[in-house]
CSV table of C-alpha atoms in Angstrom, one decimal:
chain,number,residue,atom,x,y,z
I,1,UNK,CA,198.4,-48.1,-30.8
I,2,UNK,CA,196.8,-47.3,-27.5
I,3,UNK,CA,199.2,-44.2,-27.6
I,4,UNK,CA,197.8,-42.9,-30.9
I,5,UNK,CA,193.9,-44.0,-29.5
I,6,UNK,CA,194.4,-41.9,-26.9
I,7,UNK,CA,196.2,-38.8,-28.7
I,8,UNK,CA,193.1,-39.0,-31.5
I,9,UNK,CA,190.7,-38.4,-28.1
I,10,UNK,CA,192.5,-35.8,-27.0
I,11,UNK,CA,192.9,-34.1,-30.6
I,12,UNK,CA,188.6,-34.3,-30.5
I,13,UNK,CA,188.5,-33.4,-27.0
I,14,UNK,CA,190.2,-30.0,-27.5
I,15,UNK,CA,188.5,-29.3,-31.0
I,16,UNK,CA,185.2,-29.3,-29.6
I,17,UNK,CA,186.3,-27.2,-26.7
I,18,UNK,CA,187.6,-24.6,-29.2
I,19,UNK,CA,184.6,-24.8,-31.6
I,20,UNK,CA,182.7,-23.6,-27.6
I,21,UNK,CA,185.1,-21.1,-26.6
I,22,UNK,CA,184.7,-19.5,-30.5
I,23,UNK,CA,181.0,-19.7,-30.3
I,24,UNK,CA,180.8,-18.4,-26.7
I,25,UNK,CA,183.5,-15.3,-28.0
I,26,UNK,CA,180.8,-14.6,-31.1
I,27,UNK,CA,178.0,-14.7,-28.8
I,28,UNK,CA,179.9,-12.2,-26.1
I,29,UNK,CA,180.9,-9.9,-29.4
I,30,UNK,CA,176.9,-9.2,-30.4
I,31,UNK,CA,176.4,-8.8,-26.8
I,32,UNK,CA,179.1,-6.5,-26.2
I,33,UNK,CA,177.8,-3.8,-28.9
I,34,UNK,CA,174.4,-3.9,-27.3
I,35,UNK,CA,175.8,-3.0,-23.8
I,36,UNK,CA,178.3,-0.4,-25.3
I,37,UNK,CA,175.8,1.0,-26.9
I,38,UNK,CA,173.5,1.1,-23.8
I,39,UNK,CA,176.3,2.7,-21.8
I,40,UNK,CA,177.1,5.4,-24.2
I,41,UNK,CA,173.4,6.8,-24.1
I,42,UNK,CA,172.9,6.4,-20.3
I,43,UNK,CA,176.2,8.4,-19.5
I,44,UNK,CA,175.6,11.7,-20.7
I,45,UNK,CA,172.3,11.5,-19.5
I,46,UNK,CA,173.5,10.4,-15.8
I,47,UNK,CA,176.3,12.7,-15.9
I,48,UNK,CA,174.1,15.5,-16.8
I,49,UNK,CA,171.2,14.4,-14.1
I,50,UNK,CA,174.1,14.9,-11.8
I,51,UNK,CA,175.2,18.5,-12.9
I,52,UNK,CA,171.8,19.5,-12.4
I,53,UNK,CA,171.9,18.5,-8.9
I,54,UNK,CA,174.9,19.8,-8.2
I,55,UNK,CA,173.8,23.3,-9.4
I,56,UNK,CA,170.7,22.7,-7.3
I,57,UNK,CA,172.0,21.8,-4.5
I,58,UNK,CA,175.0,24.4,-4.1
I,59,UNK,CA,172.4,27.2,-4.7
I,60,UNK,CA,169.2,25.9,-2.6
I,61,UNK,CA,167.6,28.3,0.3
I,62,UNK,CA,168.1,26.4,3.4
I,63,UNK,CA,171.4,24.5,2.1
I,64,UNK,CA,171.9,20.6,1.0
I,65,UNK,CA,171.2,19.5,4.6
I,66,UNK,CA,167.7,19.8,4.5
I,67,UNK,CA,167.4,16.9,2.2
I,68,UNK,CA,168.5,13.5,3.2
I,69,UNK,CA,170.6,12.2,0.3
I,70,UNK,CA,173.1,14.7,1.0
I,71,UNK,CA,172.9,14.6,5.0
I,72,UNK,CA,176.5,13.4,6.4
I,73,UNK,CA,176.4,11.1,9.6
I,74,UNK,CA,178.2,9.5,11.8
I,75,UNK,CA,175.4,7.1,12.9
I,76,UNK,CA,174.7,4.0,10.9
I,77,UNK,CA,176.6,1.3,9.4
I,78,UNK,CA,178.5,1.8,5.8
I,79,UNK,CA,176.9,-0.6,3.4
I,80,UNK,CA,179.1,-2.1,0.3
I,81,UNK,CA,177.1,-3.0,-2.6
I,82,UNK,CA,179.8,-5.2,-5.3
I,83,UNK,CA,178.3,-5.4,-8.7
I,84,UNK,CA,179.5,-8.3,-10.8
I,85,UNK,CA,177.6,-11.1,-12.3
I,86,UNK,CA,175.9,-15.0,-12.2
I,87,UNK,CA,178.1,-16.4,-14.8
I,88,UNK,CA,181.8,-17.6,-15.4
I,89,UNK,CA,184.3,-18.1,-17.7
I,90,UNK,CA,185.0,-14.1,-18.1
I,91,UNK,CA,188.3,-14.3,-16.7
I,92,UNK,CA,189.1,-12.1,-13.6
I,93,UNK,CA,186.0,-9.6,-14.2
I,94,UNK,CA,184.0,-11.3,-10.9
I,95,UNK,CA,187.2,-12.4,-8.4
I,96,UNK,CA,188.9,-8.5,-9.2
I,97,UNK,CA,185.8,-6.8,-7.7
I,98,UNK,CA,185.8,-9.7,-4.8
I,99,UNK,CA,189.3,-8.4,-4.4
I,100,UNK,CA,188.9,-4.7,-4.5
I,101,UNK,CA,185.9,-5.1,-1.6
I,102,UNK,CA,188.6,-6.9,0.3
I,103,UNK,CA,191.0,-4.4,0.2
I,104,UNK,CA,188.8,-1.8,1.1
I,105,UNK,CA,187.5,-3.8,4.3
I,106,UNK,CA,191.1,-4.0,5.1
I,107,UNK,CA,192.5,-0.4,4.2
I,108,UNK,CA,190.0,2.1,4.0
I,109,UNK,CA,187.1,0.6,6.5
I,110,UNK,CA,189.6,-1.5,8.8
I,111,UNK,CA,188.1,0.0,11.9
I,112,UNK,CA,184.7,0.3,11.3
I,113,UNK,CA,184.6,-3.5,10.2
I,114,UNK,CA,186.3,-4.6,13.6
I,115,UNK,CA,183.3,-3.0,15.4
I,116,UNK,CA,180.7,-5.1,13.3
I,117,UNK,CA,179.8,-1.4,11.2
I,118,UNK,CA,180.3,-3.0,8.1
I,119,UNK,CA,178.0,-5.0,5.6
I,120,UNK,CA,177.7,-6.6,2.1
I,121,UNK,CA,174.9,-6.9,-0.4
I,122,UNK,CA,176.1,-8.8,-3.5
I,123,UNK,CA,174.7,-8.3,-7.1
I,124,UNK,CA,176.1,-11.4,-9.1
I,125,UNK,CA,176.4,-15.3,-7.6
I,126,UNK,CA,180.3,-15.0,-8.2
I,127,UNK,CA,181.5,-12.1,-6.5
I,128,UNK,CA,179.3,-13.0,-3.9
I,129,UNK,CA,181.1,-16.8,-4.0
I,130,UNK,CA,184.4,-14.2,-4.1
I,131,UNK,CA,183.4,-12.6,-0.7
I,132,UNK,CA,182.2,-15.6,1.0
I,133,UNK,CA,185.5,-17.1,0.1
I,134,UNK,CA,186.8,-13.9,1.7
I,135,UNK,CA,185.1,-14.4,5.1
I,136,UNK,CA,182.9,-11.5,4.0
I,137,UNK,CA,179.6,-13.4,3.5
I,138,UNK,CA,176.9,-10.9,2.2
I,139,UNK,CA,173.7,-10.0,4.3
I,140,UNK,CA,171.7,-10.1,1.4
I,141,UNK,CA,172.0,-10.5,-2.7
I,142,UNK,CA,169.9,-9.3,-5.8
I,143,UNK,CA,171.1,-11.7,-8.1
I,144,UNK,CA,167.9,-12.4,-9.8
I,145,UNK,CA,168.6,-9.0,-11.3
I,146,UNK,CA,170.9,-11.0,-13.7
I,147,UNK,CA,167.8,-13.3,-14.4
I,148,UNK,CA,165.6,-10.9,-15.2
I,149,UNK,CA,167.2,-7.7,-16.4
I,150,UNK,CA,165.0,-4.5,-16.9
I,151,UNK,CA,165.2,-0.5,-15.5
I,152,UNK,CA,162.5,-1.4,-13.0
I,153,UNK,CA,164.0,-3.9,-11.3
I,154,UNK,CA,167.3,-2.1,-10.9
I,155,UNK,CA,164.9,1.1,-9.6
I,156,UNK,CA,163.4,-1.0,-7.1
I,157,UNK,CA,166.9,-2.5,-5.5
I,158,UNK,CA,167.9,1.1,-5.8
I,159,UNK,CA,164.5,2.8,-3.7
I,160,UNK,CA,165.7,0.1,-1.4
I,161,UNK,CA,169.1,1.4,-0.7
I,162,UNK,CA,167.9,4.7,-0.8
I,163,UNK,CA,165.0,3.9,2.0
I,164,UNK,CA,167.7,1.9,3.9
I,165,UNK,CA,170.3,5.4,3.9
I,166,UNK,CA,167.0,7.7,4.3
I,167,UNK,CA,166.2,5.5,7.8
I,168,UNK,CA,169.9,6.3,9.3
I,169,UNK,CA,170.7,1.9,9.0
I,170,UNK,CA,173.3,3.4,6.7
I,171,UNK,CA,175.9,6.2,7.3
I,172,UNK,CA,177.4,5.2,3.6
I,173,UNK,CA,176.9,3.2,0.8
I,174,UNK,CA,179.7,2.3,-1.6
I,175,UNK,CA,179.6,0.6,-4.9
I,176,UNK,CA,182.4,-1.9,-6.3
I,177,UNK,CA,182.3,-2.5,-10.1
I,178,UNK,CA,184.1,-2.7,-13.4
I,179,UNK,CA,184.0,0.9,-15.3
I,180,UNK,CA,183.7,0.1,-19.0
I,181,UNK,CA,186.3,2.1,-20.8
I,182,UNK,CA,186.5,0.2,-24.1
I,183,UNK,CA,186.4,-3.1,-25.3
I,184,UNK,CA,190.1,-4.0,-24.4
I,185,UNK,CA,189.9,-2.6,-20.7
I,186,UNK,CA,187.6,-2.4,-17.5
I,187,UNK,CA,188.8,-0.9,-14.3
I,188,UNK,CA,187.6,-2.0,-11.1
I,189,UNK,CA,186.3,1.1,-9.4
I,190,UNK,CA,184.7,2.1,-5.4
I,191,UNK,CA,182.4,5.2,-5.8
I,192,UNK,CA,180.6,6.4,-2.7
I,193,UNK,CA,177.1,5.9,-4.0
I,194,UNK,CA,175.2,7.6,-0.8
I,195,UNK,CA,175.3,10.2,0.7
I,196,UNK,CA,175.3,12.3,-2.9
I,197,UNK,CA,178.2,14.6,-2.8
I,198,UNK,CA,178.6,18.2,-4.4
I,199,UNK,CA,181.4,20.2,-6.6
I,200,UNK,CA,182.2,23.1,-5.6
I,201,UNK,CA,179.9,26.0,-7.7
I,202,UNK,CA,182.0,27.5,-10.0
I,203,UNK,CA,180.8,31.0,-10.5
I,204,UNK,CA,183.0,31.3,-13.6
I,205,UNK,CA,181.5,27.9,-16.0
I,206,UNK,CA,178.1,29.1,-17.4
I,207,UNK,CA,176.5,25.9,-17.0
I,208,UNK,CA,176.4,27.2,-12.9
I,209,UNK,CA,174.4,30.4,-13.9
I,210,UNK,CA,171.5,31.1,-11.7
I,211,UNK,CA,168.6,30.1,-14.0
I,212,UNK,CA,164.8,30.8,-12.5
I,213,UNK,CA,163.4,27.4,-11.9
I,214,UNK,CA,159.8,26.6,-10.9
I,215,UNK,CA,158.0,26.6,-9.0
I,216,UNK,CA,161.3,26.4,-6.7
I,217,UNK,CA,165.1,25.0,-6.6
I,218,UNK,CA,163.8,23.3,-3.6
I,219,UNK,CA,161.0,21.5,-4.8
I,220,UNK,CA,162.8,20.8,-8.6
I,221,UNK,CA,165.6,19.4,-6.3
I,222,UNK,CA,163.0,17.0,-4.4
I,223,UNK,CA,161.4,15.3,-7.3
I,224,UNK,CA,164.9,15.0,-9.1
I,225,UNK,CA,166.6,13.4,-6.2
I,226,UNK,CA,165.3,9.8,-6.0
I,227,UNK,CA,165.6,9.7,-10.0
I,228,UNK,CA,169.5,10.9,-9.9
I,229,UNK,CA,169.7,8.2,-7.3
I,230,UNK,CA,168.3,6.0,-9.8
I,231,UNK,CA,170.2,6.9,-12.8
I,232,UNK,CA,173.7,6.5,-10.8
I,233,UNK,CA,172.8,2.7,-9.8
I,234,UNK,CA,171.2,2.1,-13.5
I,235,UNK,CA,174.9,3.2,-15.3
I,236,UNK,CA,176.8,1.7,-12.5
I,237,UNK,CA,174.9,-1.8,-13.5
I,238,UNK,CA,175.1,-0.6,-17.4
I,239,UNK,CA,178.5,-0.3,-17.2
I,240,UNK,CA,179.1,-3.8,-15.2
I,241,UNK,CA,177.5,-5.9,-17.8
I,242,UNK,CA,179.2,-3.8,-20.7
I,243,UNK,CA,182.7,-4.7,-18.7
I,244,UNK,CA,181.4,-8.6,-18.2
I,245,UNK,CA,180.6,-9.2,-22.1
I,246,UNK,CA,184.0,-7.6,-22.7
I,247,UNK,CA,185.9,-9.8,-20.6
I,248,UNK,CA,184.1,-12.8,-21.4
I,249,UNK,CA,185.2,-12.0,-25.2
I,250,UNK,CA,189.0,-11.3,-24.3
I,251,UNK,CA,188.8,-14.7,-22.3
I,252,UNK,CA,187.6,-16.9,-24.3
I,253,UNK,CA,189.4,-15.3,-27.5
I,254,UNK,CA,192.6,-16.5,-26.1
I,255,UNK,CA,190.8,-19.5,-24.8
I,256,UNK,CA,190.5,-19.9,-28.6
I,257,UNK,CA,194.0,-19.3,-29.4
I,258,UNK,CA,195.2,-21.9,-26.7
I,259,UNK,CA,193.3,-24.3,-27.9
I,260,UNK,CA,194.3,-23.8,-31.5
I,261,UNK,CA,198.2,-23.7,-30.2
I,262,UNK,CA,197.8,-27.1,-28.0
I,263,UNK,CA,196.1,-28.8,-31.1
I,264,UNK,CA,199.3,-28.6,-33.1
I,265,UNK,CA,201.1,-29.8,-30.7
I,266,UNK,CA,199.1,-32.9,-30.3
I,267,UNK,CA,199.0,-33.2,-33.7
I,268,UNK,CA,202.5,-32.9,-33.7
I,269,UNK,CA,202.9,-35.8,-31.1
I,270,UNK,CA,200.2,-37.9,-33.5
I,271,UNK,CA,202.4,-37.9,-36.3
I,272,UNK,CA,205.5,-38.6,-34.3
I,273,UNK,CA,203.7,-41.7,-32.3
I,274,UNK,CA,202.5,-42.6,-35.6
I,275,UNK,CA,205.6,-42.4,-37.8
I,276,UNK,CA,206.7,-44.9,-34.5
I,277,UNK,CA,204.5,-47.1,-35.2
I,278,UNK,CA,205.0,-47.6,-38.8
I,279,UNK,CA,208.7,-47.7,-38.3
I,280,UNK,CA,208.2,-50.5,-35.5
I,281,UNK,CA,205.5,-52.7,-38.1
I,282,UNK,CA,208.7,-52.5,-40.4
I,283,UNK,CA,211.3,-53.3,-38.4
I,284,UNK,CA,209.4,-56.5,-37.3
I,285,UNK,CA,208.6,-57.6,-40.7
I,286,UNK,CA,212.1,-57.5,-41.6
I,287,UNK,CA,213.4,-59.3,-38.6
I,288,UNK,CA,210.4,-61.7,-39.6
I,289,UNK,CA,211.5,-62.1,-42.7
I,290,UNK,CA,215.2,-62.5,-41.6
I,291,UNK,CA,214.0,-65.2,-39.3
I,292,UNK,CA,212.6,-67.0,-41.7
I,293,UNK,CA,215.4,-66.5,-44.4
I,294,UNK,CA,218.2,-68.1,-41.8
């Protein structure tokens, strides 16, 4: 009996968990069409923010080393800034940017990071647990972002990073995050975030025309600048939570299914324990009534 007690625990044990994992994969479901959504409308707004900075900046008087955000140097450290999130149970989506930083510290930044020219600033509690895990504890975090969400907060930490490249503390700054692609797959990706870099002009696409802007390319290039700068953190973060709602869904979906597979098995095991039992109860109440027969 203490068999079947303790199989009827488990049998509850696992049923609540399920009924949590469902709710939870709901919940990240209504979640996940909000963020899509966001990301959809922010992209071809970004993407074209960027195409008009590119045709500004190929075609400005003086060149694209007159303004900072484009200025190349060899001074500086190179920053890495790994986007995840505060929160668990989303599978992989936290530890694969963790390990993506970590294989760029040891591929594509091994020598700068053996003279001390490397640093971290983490935006999520986990992948910064990841990276301290790592040995790559982060200078600094913005993970009250998380707490808080809203496009000013996100410009602010990005006016930061932009002041810190501006000042020369920064030769580069890379971000690390999942790419949304749909709601089956993210891909961790690295994009150089700072300096901003250029296409080549392509004389032949008529979006690279020469139009007549005013009052000048220069001063248009200026003002748009810290906002493309902006816009390029914004749908890196945009993208991030998208990816974290969708991997929270796929996890606890077959967290679901587990559970739903392990409780016929232990229900199995009840009926088999149980059928024991009664077959046990019989057996001694027909040696019983042997006994007392003889």
């Amino acid at each position: 009996m203490a068999n079947l007690k303790g199989i009827r625990l488990r049998i509850n044990s696992v049923r609540t968990t399920r009924q949590v994992t469902s709710a939870m994969k709901m919940v990240s479901a209504a979640k996940l069409n909000k963020a899509q959504s966001d990301v959809e409308h922010v992209r071809p707004f970004a993407g074209k923010l960027l195409e008009i900075v590119n045709f500004l900046g190929n075609s400005v008087d003086g060149g694209k080393d007159d303004f900072a955000n484009f200025r190349v140097s060899q001074k500086g450290k190179i920053l890495i800034v790994p986007i995840a999130s505060n929160k668990g149970l989303a599978g992989a989506f936290s530890s694969n940017v963790a390990k993506e930083v970590d294989r760029l510290v040891k591929n594509d930044f091994a020598d700068a990071y053996a003279r001390g020219e490397v640093e971290f600033i983490a935006i999520g509690k986990q992948v910064a647990k990841g990276l301290s895990a790592r040995g790559l504890k982060p200078k600094k975090d913005f993970n009250a972002l998380f707490d808080a969400m809203s496009l000013q907060a996100v410009y602010d930490i990005a006016d930061e990073l932009n002041s810190a490249f501006v000042s020369g503390e920064y030769r580069e700054i890379h971000l690390v995050y999942n790419e949304f692609v749909n709601k089956s797959v993210q891909r961790v990706t690295a994009k150089q975030y700072l300096p901003l870099t250029l296409e080549a002009k392509e004389t032949s696409d008529s979006r690279l025309l020469d139009f007549i802007v005013e009052p000048n390319k220069a001063e248009v290039l200026q003002d748009l600048l810290p906002q493309a700068v902006r816009t390029k953190l914004y749908a890196a973060i945009l993208d991030s939570i998208a990816s974290e709602h969708s991997a929270r869904m796929t996890s606890m979906s077959k967290a679901t299914d587990n559970a739903t597979e392990l409780l016929k098995d232990l229900q199995l095991q009840y009926n088999k324990a149980r059928q024991g039992a009664i077959t046990n109860e019989l057996i001694e109440i027909v040696s019983g009534a042997e006994a007392l027969n003889n």
